[in-house]
Coordinates of C-alpha atoms in Angstrom, one line a residue:
M1 CA 15.5 -22.2 -4.9
N2 CA 12.1 -23.4 -3.8
T3 CA 9.7 -24.3 -6.5
P4 CA 5.9 -23.8 -6.5
N5 CA 3.7 -26.2 -4.6
S6 CA 6.6 -27.6 -2.6
R7 CA 4.3 -27.3 0.4
P8 CA 1.3 -29.7 0.9
P9 CA -1.3 -29.3 -1.9
E10 CA -4.1 -28.4 0.5
E11 CA -2.3 -25.2 1.3
P12 CA -2.8 -22.1 -0.8
E13 CA -0.3 -21.3 -3.5
E14 CA 3.3 -21.4 -2.2
F15 CA 4.5 -18.2 -0.4
V16 CA 1.0 -16.7 -0.8
Q17 CA 1.4 -13.1 -2.0
Q18 CA 0.7 -10.7 0.9
D19 CA 1.9 -7.3 -0.3
D20 CA 2.4 -4.5 2.2
A21 CA -1.0 -3.1 1.5
A22 CA -2.6 -6.4 2.2
I23 CA -0.6 -6.8 5.4
G24 CA -1.6 -3.3 6.5
R25 CA -5.3 -4.1 5.8
G26 CA -5.0 -7.3 7.8
V27 CA -3.4 -5.5 10.8
R28 CA -6.1 -2.8 10.6
N29 CA -8.9 -5.3 10.4
S30 CA -7.4 -7.2 13.4
L31 CA -7.3 -4.0 15.4
I32 CA -10.9 -3.2 14.5
A33 CA -12.0 -6.6 15.7
V34 CA -10.0 -6.3 18.9
V35 CA -11.4 -2.8 19.5
A36 CA -15.0 -4.1 18.8
L37 CA -14.6 -6.9 21.3
A38 CA -13.1 -4.6 23.9
V39 CA -16.1 -2.2 23.4
L40 CA -18.6 -5.0 23.8
G41 CA -16.8 -6.5 26.8
G42 CA -16.4 -3.1 28.3
G43 CA -20.1 -2.3 27.8
A44 CA -21.1 -5.4 29.7
Y45 CA -18.7 -4.6 32.5
V46 CA -19.9 -1.0 32.8
A47 CA -23.6 -2.2 32.9
L48 CA -22.9 -4.5 35.9
K49 CA -20.3 -2.3 37.7
P50 CA -21.4 0.4 40.2
K51 CA -21.3 3.9 38.7
R52 CA -18.3 6.1 39.5
T53 CA -16.8 9.3 38.2
A54 CA -15.1 8.6 34.8
D55 CA -11.4 9.2 34.5
P56 CA -10.2 11.6 31.9
V57 CA -9.8 9.9 28.5
K58 CA -6.2 9.5 27.5
V59 CA -5.4 9.2 23.8
T60 CA -2.0 7.9 22.7
P61 CA -1.2 9.0 19.2
V62 CA 0.0 6.2 16.9
S63 CA 2.1 7.0 13.8
A64 CA 2.4 4.8 10.7
P65 CA 5.9 3.7 9.7
E66 CA 7.6 6.3 7.7
A67 CA 8.5 5.6 4.1
A68 CA 11.7 7.0 2.5
S69 CA 11.5 10.7 2.6
T70 CA 10.3 12.5 -0.4
N71 CA 13.5 14.5 -0.3
A72 CA 15.5 11.3 -0.7
L73 CA 13.2 10.2 -3.5
A74 CA 13.6 13.5 -5.3
Q75 CA 17.4 13.2 -5.2
I76 CA 17.6 9.9 -7.1
P77 CA 19.9 10.8 -10.0
A78 CA 18.8 10.5 -13.6
A79 CA 21.3 7.9 -14.9
R80 CA 20.0 6.0 -17.8
F81 CA 21.0 2.6 -19.0
T82 CA 20.8 1.8 -22.8
D83 CA 20.3 -1.7 -24.3
V84 CA 23.3 -2.0 -26.6
T85 CA 23.3 -5.8 -27.0
A86 CA 22.9 -5.9 -30.7
A87 CA 24.7 -2.6 -31.4
A88 CA 27.7 -3.9 -29.5
G89 CA 27.9 -7.0 -31.6
I90 CA 26.7 -9.6 -29.1
T91 CA 24.9 -12.4 -30.9
F92 CA 25.2 -15.1 -28.2
R93 CA 22.1 -17.1 -27.3
H94 CA 22.0 -19.4 -24.3
Q95 CA 21.2 -23.0 -25.0
N96 CA 19.7 -25.1 -22.1
G97 CA 18.8 -28.2 -24.2
A98 CA 15.3 -28.3 -22.9
T99 CA 13.0 -30.6 -24.8
G100 CA 10.1 -30.9 -22.3
D101 CA 11.5 -33.4 -19.9
K102 CA 11.9 -30.6 -17.3
L103 CA 15.3 -31.7 -16.0
L104 CA 16.4 -29.4 -13.2
P105 CA 19.6 -28.0 -14.7
E106 CA 17.7 -26.6 -17.7
T107 CA 16.1 -23.9 -15.6
M108 CA 19.2 -22.8 -13.6
G109 CA 20.8 -20.8 -16.4
S110 CA 24.5 -19.9 -16.7
G111 CA 26.8 -17.2 -15.6
V112 CA 28.8 -14.5 -17.4
A113 CA 32.2 -12.8 -16.9
F114 CA 33.7 -9.4 -17.7
A115 CA 37.5 -9.6 -17.7
D116 CA 40.5 -8.2 -19.5
L117 CA 41.7 -11.4 -21.0
D118 CA 44.1 -10.0 -23.6
G119 CA 45.8 -7.4 -21.3
D120 CA 44.9 -4.3 -23.3
G121 CA 42.9 -2.7 -20.5
A122 CA 39.5 -3.3 -22.0
P123 CA 37.2 -6.1 -20.6
E124 CA 36.2 -9.0 -22.8
L125 CA 32.8 -10.7 -22.4
L126 CA 32.7 -14.4 -21.7
F127 CA 29.3 -16.1 -21.7
V128 CA 29.0 -19.6 -20.1
N129 CA 26.7 -21.9 -22.0
S130 CA 25.0 -25.2 -21.6
T131 CA 24.2 -27.6 -24.4
H132 CA 21.9 -30.4 -25.5
W133 CA 21.6 -33.5 -23.5
P134 CA 23.4 -36.6 -24.9
G135 CA 21.5 -38.1 -27.9
Q136 CA 19.3 -35.0 -28.3
Q137 CA 21.5 -32.8 -30.5
P138 CA 19.3 -31.7 -33.5
A139 CA 20.6 -33.1 -36.8
G140 CA 22.7 -30.7 -38.8
T141 CA 23.6 -28.5 -35.8
R142 CA 26.8 -28.1 -33.8
P143 CA 27.0 -28.4 -30.0
A144 CA 26.6 -25.1 -28.1
T145 CA 29.7 -23.8 -26.3
A146 CA 30.8 -20.9 -24.3
A147 CA 31.2 -17.7 -26.3
L148 CA 34.1 -15.2 -26.1
Y149 CA 33.8 -11.6 -27.3
R150 CA 36.8 -9.3 -27.8
N151 CA 36.4 -5.7 -26.8
D152 CA 38.0 -3.1 -29.1
G153 CA 38.1 -0.6 -26.1
S154 CA 35.0 1.4 -27.1
G155 CA 32.5 -1.2 -26.1
K156 CA 32.3 -2.8 -29.6
F157 CA 32.7 -6.6 -29.5
T158 CA 33.7 -9.2 -32.1
D159 CA 33.2 -13.0 -31.6
A160 CA 36.5 -14.5 -30.8
T161 CA 35.2 -18.0 -29.8
A162 CA 36.5 -19.9 -32.8
G163 CA 40.0 -21.1 -32.2
S164 CA 40.1 -19.7 -28.6
G165 CA 40.2 -23.2 -27.0
L166 CA 37.1 -22.3 -25.0
E167 CA 34.7 -23.8 -27.6
V168 CA 34.3 -27.0 -25.7
P169 CA 30.8 -28.5 -25.4
L170 CA 29.8 -28.9 -21.7
Y171 CA 26.7 -28.2 -19.7
G172 CA 28.2 -25.1 -18.2
M173 CA 27.0 -23.2 -15.1
G174 CA 29.5 -20.8 -13.5
V175 CA 32.8 -19.0 -14.1
A176 CA 35.7 -18.1 -12.0
L177 CA 38.5 -15.7 -13.0
G178 CA 42.1 -15.6 -11.7
D179 CA 45.7 -15.8 -12.7
F180 CA 46.5 -19.1 -11.0
D181 CA 50.0 -19.3 -12.4
N182 CA 51.0 -15.6 -11.8
D183 CA 52.1 -15.1 -15.4
G184 CA 50.1 -11.9 -15.9
Q185 CA 47.2 -13.4 -17.8
V186 CA 43.8 -14.1 -16.4
D187 CA 42.8 -17.8 -16.5
V188 CA 39.3 -19.2 -16.6
F189 CA 37.5 -22.0 -14.7
L190 CA 34.1 -23.1 -15.8
S191 CA 31.8 -25.2 -13.5
A192 CA 29.3 -27.6 -15.1
V193 CA 27.1 -30.6 -14.8
G194 CA 29.6 -33.4 -14.9
G195 CA 32.5 -31.5 -13.3
G196 CA 34.5 -28.4 -14.1
R197 CA 37.1 -27.3 -16.6
L198 CA 40.3 -25.1 -16.1
F199 CA 41.6 -23.2 -19.1
R200 CA 45.1 -21.6 -18.9
N201 CA 45.4 -18.3 -20.7
E202 CA 48.2 -18.6 -23.3
G203 CA 47.9 -15.0 -24.5
Q204 CA 46.2 -13.4 -27.5
L205 CA 42.8 -14.8 -26.4
K206 CA 44.0 -18.4 -26.7
F207 CA 43.3 -20.9 -23.9
R208 CA 44.5 -24.4 -23.2
D209 CA 42.4 -27.0 -21.3
V210 CA 44.6 -28.0 -18.3
T211 CA 41.9 -29.6 -16.2
A212 CA 43.5 -33.1 -16.0
S213 CA 47.0 -31.9 -15.3
A214 CA 45.8 -29.4 -12.7
G215 CA 43.6 -32.0 -10.9
V216 CA 40.5 -29.8 -10.6
A217 CA 37.9 -31.8 -12.7
G218 CA 36.0 -33.0 -9.7
A219 CA 33.8 -36.1 -10.1
A220 CA 31.9 -37.0 -13.2
S221 CA 28.8 -37.1 -11.0
D222 CA 29.3 -33.5 -9.8
W223 CA 27.0 -30.6 -10.6
S224 CA 29.3 -27.8 -9.9
T225 CA 27.9 -24.2 -9.7
A226 CA 29.4 -21.2 -7.8
C227 CA 33.1 -21.0 -8.0
A228 CA 35.9 -18.6 -7.0
F229 CA 39.6 -18.1 -7.1
F230 CA 41.1 -16.7 -3.8
D231 CA 44.3 -17.0 -1.8
L232 CA 43.3 -19.1 1.2
D233 CA 46.8 -19.3 2.8
N234 CA 48.3 -15.9 1.7
D235 CA 51.2 -17.7 0.0
G236 CA 50.9 -15.5 -3.2
D237 CA 49.1 -17.9 -5.5
L238 CA 45.4 -18.5 -6.1
D239 CA 43.5 -21.4 -4.7
L240 CA 40.1 -22.5 -6.0
Y241 CA 36.7 -23.1 -4.3
V242 CA 34.1 -25.0 -6.3
G243 CA 30.6 -25.4 -4.9
N244 CA 28.3 -28.2 -5.9
Y245 CA 24.5 -27.9 -6.0
V246 CA 22.8 -31.3 -5.4
R247 CA 23.3 -35.0 -6.1
W248 CA 21.6 -35.2 -9.5
S249 CA 21.3 -37.3 -12.6
P250 CA 18.6 -37.5 -15.2
E251 CA 17.5 -40.8 -13.7
I252 CA 17.1 -39.3 -10.2
D253 CA 15.2 -36.4 -11.7
R254 CA 12.8 -38.6 -13.6
E255 CA 12.3 -40.8 -10.5
V256 CA 11.4 -37.7 -8.5
G257 CA 8.7 -37.1 -11.1
Y258 CA 7.7 -33.6 -9.8
T259 CA 4.5 -32.2 -11.2
L260 CA 2.3 -29.1 -10.8
V261 CA -1.5 -29.1 -10.9
G262 CA -2.6 -27.6 -14.1
V263 CA 0.8 -27.7 -15.7
G264 CA 2.1 -31.3 -15.5
R265 CA 5.7 -32.2 -15.4
A266 CA 7.7 -29.4 -13.7
Y267 CA 11.2 -28.6 -12.3
G268 CA 11.6 -30.3 -8.9
P269 CA 12.5 -28.3 -5.8
P270 CA 16.0 -28.9 -4.3
M271 CA 14.6 -30.5 -1.1
N272 CA 13.8 -33.5 -3.3
F273 CA 17.5 -34.0 -3.9
Q274 CA 20.4 -34.7 -1.6
G275 CA 23.0 -32.0 -1.0
A276 CA 26.5 -32.2 -2.2
F277 CA 30.0 -31.4 -0.8
P278 CA 32.1 -28.6 -2.4
H279 CA 35.7 -28.9 -3.5
L280 CA 38.5 -26.8 -2.2
Y281 CA 41.7 -27.0 -4.2
R282 CA 45.0 -25.7 -2.8
N283 CA 47.4 -24.4 -5.4
D284 CA 50.7 -26.2 -5.2
G285 CA 52.5 -23.6 -7.3
N286 CA 53.5 -25.9 -10.1
G287 CA 50.4 -25.9 -12.2
R288 CA 48.8 -28.5 -10.0
F289 CA 46.2 -28.3 -7.3
T290 CA 45.5 -30.6 -4.3
D291 CA 41.9 -31.3 -3.1
I292 CA 42.0 -30.4 0.6
S293 CA 38.2 -30.3 1.0
A294 CA 37.8 -32.8 3.8
A295 CA 40.9 -31.8 5.8
A296 CA 40.1 -28.1 5.4
G297 CA 36.7 -28.4 7.1
V298 CA 34.4 -27.2 4.2
Q299 CA 32.5 -30.4 3.9
V300 CA 29.6 -29.9 6.3
K301 CA 27.1 -32.7 7.0
N302 CA 23.5 -32.4 8.0
A303 CA 23.5 -33.1 11.7
A304 CA 20.3 -35.1 11.5
T305 CA 20.9 -37.2 8.4
G306 CA 24.6 -37.3 8.0
V307 CA 24.4 -36.4 4.3
P308 CA 26.1 -33.3 2.7
L309 CA 24.3 -30.1 3.9
A310 CA 25.3 -27.7 1.1
K311 CA 23.2 -27.0 -2.0
T312 CA 25.4 -24.2 -3.2
L313 CA 24.4 -21.5 -5.7
G314 CA 26.6 -18.6 -4.5
V315 CA 30.0 -18.0 -3.0
A316 CA 31.8 -14.8 -1.9
P317 CA 35.4 -14.8 -0.7
F318 CA 35.3 -12.0 1.9
D319 CA 37.5 -11.1 4.9
Y320 CA 34.5 -10.6 7.1
N321 CA 36.4 -10.1 10.4
G322 CA 39.2 -8.0 9.0
D323 CA 42.1 -10.2 10.2
G324 CA 43.8 -10.3 6.7
W325 CA 42.8 -13.8 5.9
M326 CA 40.1 -14.6 3.3
D327 CA 36.9 -16.2 4.5
L328 CA 34.1 -17.8 2.4
V329 CA 30.4 -16.9 2.5
V330 CA 28.3 -19.6 0.9
A331 CA 24.7 -19.3 -0.2
N332 CA 22.7 -22.5 -0.1
D333 CA 19.3 -23.2 -1.6
T334 CA 16.7 -24.2 1.0
T335 CA 19.4 -25.2 3.5
Q336 CA 21.4 -22.9 5.9
N337 CA 24.0 -20.5 4.5
L338 CA 27.5 -21.2 5.6
L339 CA 30.4 -18.9 6.7
F340 CA 33.8 -20.5 6.7
E341 CA 36.2 -18.6 8.9
N342 CA 39.8 -18.9 7.9
Q343 CA 41.8 -20.4 10.7
K344 CA 45.2 -19.3 9.2
N345 CA 46.5 -22.8 9.0
G346 CA 44.9 -24.2 5.8
T347 CA 41.6 -25.0 7.6
F348 CA 38.3 -23.3 8.1
K349 CA 35.7 -23.2 10.9
E350 CA 32.0 -23.0 9.9
V351 CA 30.4 -20.2 11.9
G352 CA 27.3 -19.4 9.8
A353 CA 24.8 -19.9 12.7
L354 CA 27.0 -18.2 15.2
S355 CA 27.5 -15.2 13.0
G356 CA 23.8 -14.8 12.2
L357 CA 24.2 -15.5 8.4
A358 CA 22.8 -19.1 8.4
F359 CA 19.0 -18.3 8.6
D360 CA 16.5 -15.6 8.3
S361 CA 15.3 -13.5 11.3
Y362 CA 12.9 -16.3 12.3
G363 CA 15.4 -19.2 12.1
N364 CA 14.2 -20.4 8.7
T365 CA 16.2 -21.3 5.6
R366 CA 15.5 -19.6 2.3
G367 CA 16.0 -20.2 -1.4
A368 CA 19.4 -18.5 -1.6
M369 CA 21.0 -17.8 -5.0
G370 CA 23.7 -15.3 -5.8
L371 CA 25.4 -13.0 -3.4
D372 CA 28.0 -10.2 -2.8
A373 CA 29.8 -8.7 0.1
A374 CA 31.1 -5.2 0.6
R375 CA 31.8 -2.4 3.1
F376 CA 28.9 -0.1 2.1
T377 CA 28.8 2.8 4.6
K378 CA 31.0 5.8 5.2
D379 CA 32.2 4.2 8.4
G380 CA 33.2 1.0 6.7
K381 CA 30.3 -1.2 7.9
A382 CA 30.2 -4.6 6.1
A383 CA 27.1 -6.1 4.5
I384 CA 26.4 -9.4 2.8
G385 CA 23.5 -9.4 0.3
I386 CA 21.8 -12.6 -1.0
G387 CA 19.1 -12.9 -3.6
N388 CA 16.3 -15.2 -2.5
F389 CA 13.4 -17.0 -4.0
A390 CA 10.0 -15.4 -4.9
N391 CA 8.0 -14.1 -1.9
E392 CA 11.2 -14.1 0.1
M393 CA 12.9 -10.7 0.7
T394 CA 16.4 -10.2 -0.4
A395 CA 18.7 -10.9 2.6
F396 CA 20.8 -8.0 3.7
Y397 CA 23.0 -9.0 6.6
V398 CA 24.8 -6.0 8.2
A399 CA 27.7 -6.4 10.6
Q400 CA 27.2 -5.4 14.2
G401 CA 29.8 -4.3 16.8
D402 CA 33.2 -5.8 16.1
G403 CA 31.9 -7.4 12.8
S404 CA 31.6 -10.9 14.0
L405 CA 27.8 -10.9 14.2
F406 CA 25.3 -10.0 11.4
T407 CA 21.6 -9.2 11.5
D408 CA 19.3 -9.1 8.5
E409 CA 18.4 -5.4 8.1
A410 CA 16.8 -5.7 4.6
I411 CA 13.6 -4.0 5.8
S412 CA 15.2 -1.1 7.6
W413 CA 17.7 -0.4 4.8
G414 CA 14.9 -0.4 2.2
L415 CA 15.7 -3.5 0.3
G416 CA 13.1 -5.8 1.9
P417 CA 9.5 -5.1 0.9
A418 CA 10.4 -3.9 -2.6
S419 CA 12.3 -7.1 -3.4
R420 CA 9.9 -9.7 -1.9
L421 CA 7.7 -10.6 -4.8
L422 CA 10.5 -11.2 -7.4
L423 CA 12.6 -14.4 -7.7
K424 CA 16.2 -13.0 -7.3
F425 CA 19.2 -14.8 -8.8
G426 CA 21.9 -12.2 -9.3
F427 CA 23.0 -9.7 -6.7
F428 CA 25.9 -7.3 -6.6
F429 CA 27.1 -4.0 -5.2
F430 CA 28.3 -1.2 -7.6
D431 CA 28.3 2.6 -7.7
Y432 CA 26.4 3.2 -10.9
D433 CA 26.1 7.0 -10.5
L434 CA 29.7 7.5 -9.2
D435 CA 28.5 9.4 -6.1
G436 CA 30.8 7.4 -3.8
R437 CA 28.1 5.1 -2.3
L438 CA 27.6 1.5 -3.3
D439 CA 24.2 0.7 -5.0
V440 CA 22.6 -2.7 -5.5
L441 CA 21.3 -4.5 -8.6
T442 CA 19.5 -7.8 -8.8
S443 CA 18.7 -10.0 -11.8
N444 CA 15.4 -11.8 -11.6
G445 CA 13.3 -14.4 -13.3
H446 CA 11.2 -17.4 -12.4
L447 CA 11.7 -21.1 -13.0
E448 CA 8.5 -22.3 -14.7
E449 CA 7.3 -20.9 -18.0
E450 CA 3.7 -21.3 -17.0
I451 CA 4.0 -20.1 -13.4
T452 CA 1.2 -17.6 -13.9
K453 CA -1.3 -20.6 -14.2
V454 CA -0.3 -21.6 -10.7
Q455 CA 0.5 -18.3 -9.0
A456 CA -1.2 -15.3 -10.5
S457 CA 1.2 -13.0 -8.6
Q458 CA 4.2 -14.4 -10.5
S459 CA 5.5 -14.2 -14.0
Y460 CA 8.3 -16.2 -15.8
R461 CA 10.0 -13.0 -17.1
Q462 CA 10.8 -10.4 -14.5
P463 CA 12.5 -7.0 -14.5
A464 CA 15.8 -6.3 -12.8
Q465 CA 15.8 -4.1 -9.8
L466 CA 18.1 -1.2 -9.1
F467 CA 18.5 0.3 -5.7
W468 CA 20.1 3.7 -5.2
N469 CA 22.1 4.1 -2.0
A470 CA 20.8 7.3 -0.4
G471 CA 23.2 7.1 2.5
D472 CA 21.6 7.3 5.9
A473 CA 18.1 7.3 4.2
G474 CA 18.8 3.7 3.0
F475 CA 18.3 2.2 -0.4
I476 CA 15.6 3.6 -2.7
N477 CA 14.0 1.5 -5.5
V478 CA 14.9 3.1 -8.8
T479 CA 12.3 3.3 -11.5
A480 CA 12.3 3.7 -15.3
N481 CA 11.8 7.4 -14.7
Q482 CA 15.3 7.7 -13.3
A483 CA 17.1 4.9 -15.2
G484 CA 15.1 4.4 -18.4
G485 CA 13.1 1.3 -19.2
E486 CA 15.7 -0.8 -21.0
L487 CA 17.4 -2.0 -17.9
F488 CA 14.0 -3.2 -16.5
K489 CA 13.0 -5.2 -19.6
P490 CA 11.4 -8.4 -18.2
I491 CA 13.7 -11.4 -18.8
V492 CA 14.3 -14.8 -17.3
G493 CA 17.3 -13.3 -15.5
R494 CA 20.1 -15.4 -14.0
G495 CA 23.8 -14.3 -14.0
S496 CA 24.9 -10.7 -13.9
A497 CA 28.2 -8.8 -14.0
F498 CA 29.6 -5.3 -14.3
A499 CA 32.5 -3.5 -15.9
D500 CA 33.5 -0.3 -17.6
L501 CA 33.1 -1.7 -21.2
D502 CA 33.7 1.6 -23.1
G503 CA 36.4 3.3 -21.0
D504 CA 34.2 6.3 -19.8
G505 CA 34.6 5.5 -16.1
D506 CA 31.1 4.4 -15.2
L507 CA 30.0 0.8 -14.8
D508 CA 28.0 -1.1 -17.4
V509 CA 26.0 -4.2 -16.8
V510 CA 25.3 -7.6 -18.5
L511 CA 22.4 -9.9 -17.5
T512 CA 22.0 -13.5 -18.8
E513 CA 18.8 -15.1 -19.6
V514 CA 17.7 -18.8 -19.8
G515 CA 17.5 -20.0 -23.4
S516 CA 17.7 -16.5 -24.8
P517 CA 20.1 -13.7 -25.7
P518 CA 21.7 -11.7 -22.8
L519 CA 20.9 -8.1 -22.0
L520 CA 23.9 -5.8 -22.2
V521 CA 23.1 -2.3 -21.0
R522 CA 25.5 0.7 -21.2
N523 CA 25.5 3.2 -18.4
D524 CA 24.8 6.6 -20.0
Q525 CA 24.8 8.7 -16.8
S526 CA 26.0 12.2 -17.4
L527 CA 26.2 13.6 -13.8
S528 CA 29.7 15.1 -14.1
H529 CA 30.8 13.0 -11.1
H530 CA 34.6 12.3 -10.9
F531 CA 36.0 8.8 -10.5
V532 CA 39.2 6.8 -10.0
R533 CA 39.6 3.3 -11.4
L534 CA 42.4 1.1 -10.1
K535 CA 44.1 -2.0 -11.5
L536 CA 46.2 -3.6 -8.7
V537 CA 49.2 -5.9 -9.6
G538 CA 50.6 -8.0 -6.8
S539 CA 54.2 -9.1 -6.4
K540 CA 54.4 -10.7 -3.0
S541 CA 50.7 -11.1 -3.2
N542 CA 48.9 -13.0 -6.0
R543 CA 49.3 -11.2 -9.3
D544 CA 45.6 -10.2 -9.5
A545 CA 45.7 -8.9 -5.9
L546 CA 42.5 -10.8 -5.2
G547 CA 41.6 -10.1 -1.6
A548 CA 43.3 -6.7 -1.4
W549 CA 41.5 -3.9 0.3
V550 CA 41.6 -0.3 -0.9
K551 CA 40.6 2.6 1.2
L552 CA 40.1 6.0 -0.5
T553 CA 39.3 9.3 1.3
A554 CA 38.0 12.3 -0.6
G555 CA 35.9 15.2 0.4
G556 CA 36.2 14.2 4.1
E557 CA 34.6 10.7 3.5
S558 CA 36.1 7.3 3.1
Q559 CA 35.2 4.4 0.8
W560 CA 36.4 0.8 0.8
R561 CA 36.7 -1.7 -2.1
Q562 CA 37.9 -5.3 -2.1
V563 CA 39.5 -6.7 -5.2
M564 CA 37.4 -9.7 -6.0
S565 CA 35.7 -10.8 -9.2
A566 CA 33.4 -13.6 -7.8
K567 CA 30.1 -11.9 -7.4
S568 CA 26.4 -12.4 -8.1
Y569 CA 25.0 -15.7 -9.4
L570 CA 27.6 -18.0 -11.2
S571 CA 29.3 -14.9 -12.5
A572 CA 32.5 -12.8 -12.4
S573 CA 32.9 -9.0 -12.7
E574 CA 36.0 -7.1 -13.7
L575 CA 39.1 -7.1 -11.5
E576 CA 39.5 -3.3 -11.5
V577 CA 37.9 -1.4 -8.6
T578 CA 36.0 1.9 -9.2
F579 CA 35.6 4.7 -6.8
G580 CA 33.0 7.4 -7.5
L581 CA 34.0 10.7 -6.1
G582 CA 30.8 12.8 -6.7
R583 CA 31.8 16.5 -6.8
A584 CA 35.1 16.0 -4.9
T585 CA 38.0 17.3 -6.9
Q586 CA 40.9 15.5 -5.3
V587 CA 41.8 12.3 -3.5
D588 CA 42.9 13.1 0.0
A589 CA 44.3 9.6 0.8
L590 CA 44.6 6.2 -0.7
E591 CA 45.8 3.2 1.2
I592 CA 46.0 -0.4 -0.1
T593 CA 46.2 -3.4 2.2
W594 CA 47.7 -6.2 0.1
P595 CA 47.0 -9.9 0.8
S596 CA 50.6 -10.2 1.8
G597 CA 49.9 -7.9 4.7
T598 CA 51.8 -5.0 3.2
K599 CA 50.2 -1.6 3.6
Q600 CA 50.9 0.9 0.8
S601 CA 49.9 4.6 0.6
V602 CA 49.6 6.1 -2.8
T603 CA 49.7 9.9 -3.5
G604 CA 49.3 12.1 -6.5
I605 CA 46.2 10.3 -7.8
T606 CA 44.9 11.8 -11.0
L607 CA 41.1 11.8 -11.3
D608 CA 38.9 10.4 -14.1
R609 CA 41.3 7.8 -15.3
R610 CA 42.4 4.1 -14.9
I611 CA 45.6 3.8 -12.9
V612 CA 47.7 0.7 -12.5
I613 CA 49.4 0.3 -9.1
E614 CA 52.0 -2.4 -8.4
E615 CA 52.6 -3.8 -5.0
G616 CA 55.5 -2.0 -3.3
R617 CA 55.9 0.7 -6.0

């Protein structure tokens, strides 16, 4: 996350807007100038040179870059999203505690989670919340807490926060979901300014704070952000990664004293704060975790300064090299991204630069936020997408060759120019039209309420972006004409997640907003596409089957899904996996590769329903 005017003040506004038309004009003007000089120089040369017979003029035709074909644009499906926030019973409002001091956590927002927390097959909604700073709670009010909403199965929610055990005031940031004790009930970890909290699911939407006994609180000085449960050692229980943003305190923030011309006190850029090490907690299997961060190799130092390198806002557990062991992709804000390759012995090797994920195509760092990873093509090619700061394109790293090297192909895949202007926080893959191809959604919003005074090209509230996967034609930016205007309502977007909230098979979306209510949009597509939804239950593997790969073949084409809830910015999506089948009328093959290494083929799959599959059965 860069902030405006982080460059020297004599320069024009940060990341000066140069849209594609302007770039094109600049190139054309440069060519005209070059041609003019060539003509003048050529004229002088001809005047002084002895005359000879002129050679035939050769004209080389030059074609402009081709945009997405009109045929591809014409095929974007009409699949509308409807704002059901109020109708669904969601009354939550995010509280960031801002009183004008412009303390950095106030603008970072919080995450959100979709998860079946009561085991009835319908996903609940859990909103992470921040709260007022110490001594600033308004008289007569109660401290803000996280909010839990029970789903009745039809997409109608009731507030179940009171008495849940989750109503604990903390300056919350992110959420991780996973059944760490393998009792069949999904547990919750919340990251926060001041360390994290682990809540054990006791059933019936009741949770118990087990942070102290589990040993996962971190330090009181931590500002924990992106977090994820995953099985690092394939021993059948879930371990926990907790990223930290920067070394921060109100005193440090005030000492930095960041200001903007014409605005005054402003939220400081992360380069003004030292980085922070993450925590990696190994599950000991008895309700306790051991912090193995240093020994495991995930605490990377800046080679030049010796201080912690990471400024983490996104994490994606992802077996990038297909060896059956979970790796970690970490998105860092204004410092290089990291890729921790699992060494299969409880340690990791950092290979971000070697893999091509650390920097942009020019070797620069970016303001990286949320991310997701998936196999997105019909031949199983992997991609890692990262939402970046304003005037930085979304990163779209695509695997090359054997999958150990990635290149940023955001432009060639159609995500680059269209995403550049917006400030992207949330990013995830999902198949919103159930055609069998993974699409992309980003949640966007700026940091400064008065950013327009500084940069006319920017606005505080920004619309989400939806990109339809057109296969070989790349991703096409979807407009309100195809998806309705309610998904694209300008908000101060931060976290985002997806799930089938009403049991109709398609994927619905929730976006969080700083200091405001969320935006819950129901997917009302009616394309008559078939689907299969799978809930995997591990036995040798961890109960949630986190890290399992599912390959489905239908209509002669294959799709891949990894079971993983940690996606986007500080958020968690449902644990079920959804396969859109388009017009295919049967599943030809379904193979599951469990984290234990077991491969399981499943036959007799019935379409258009949710199916529970147990490991080995």
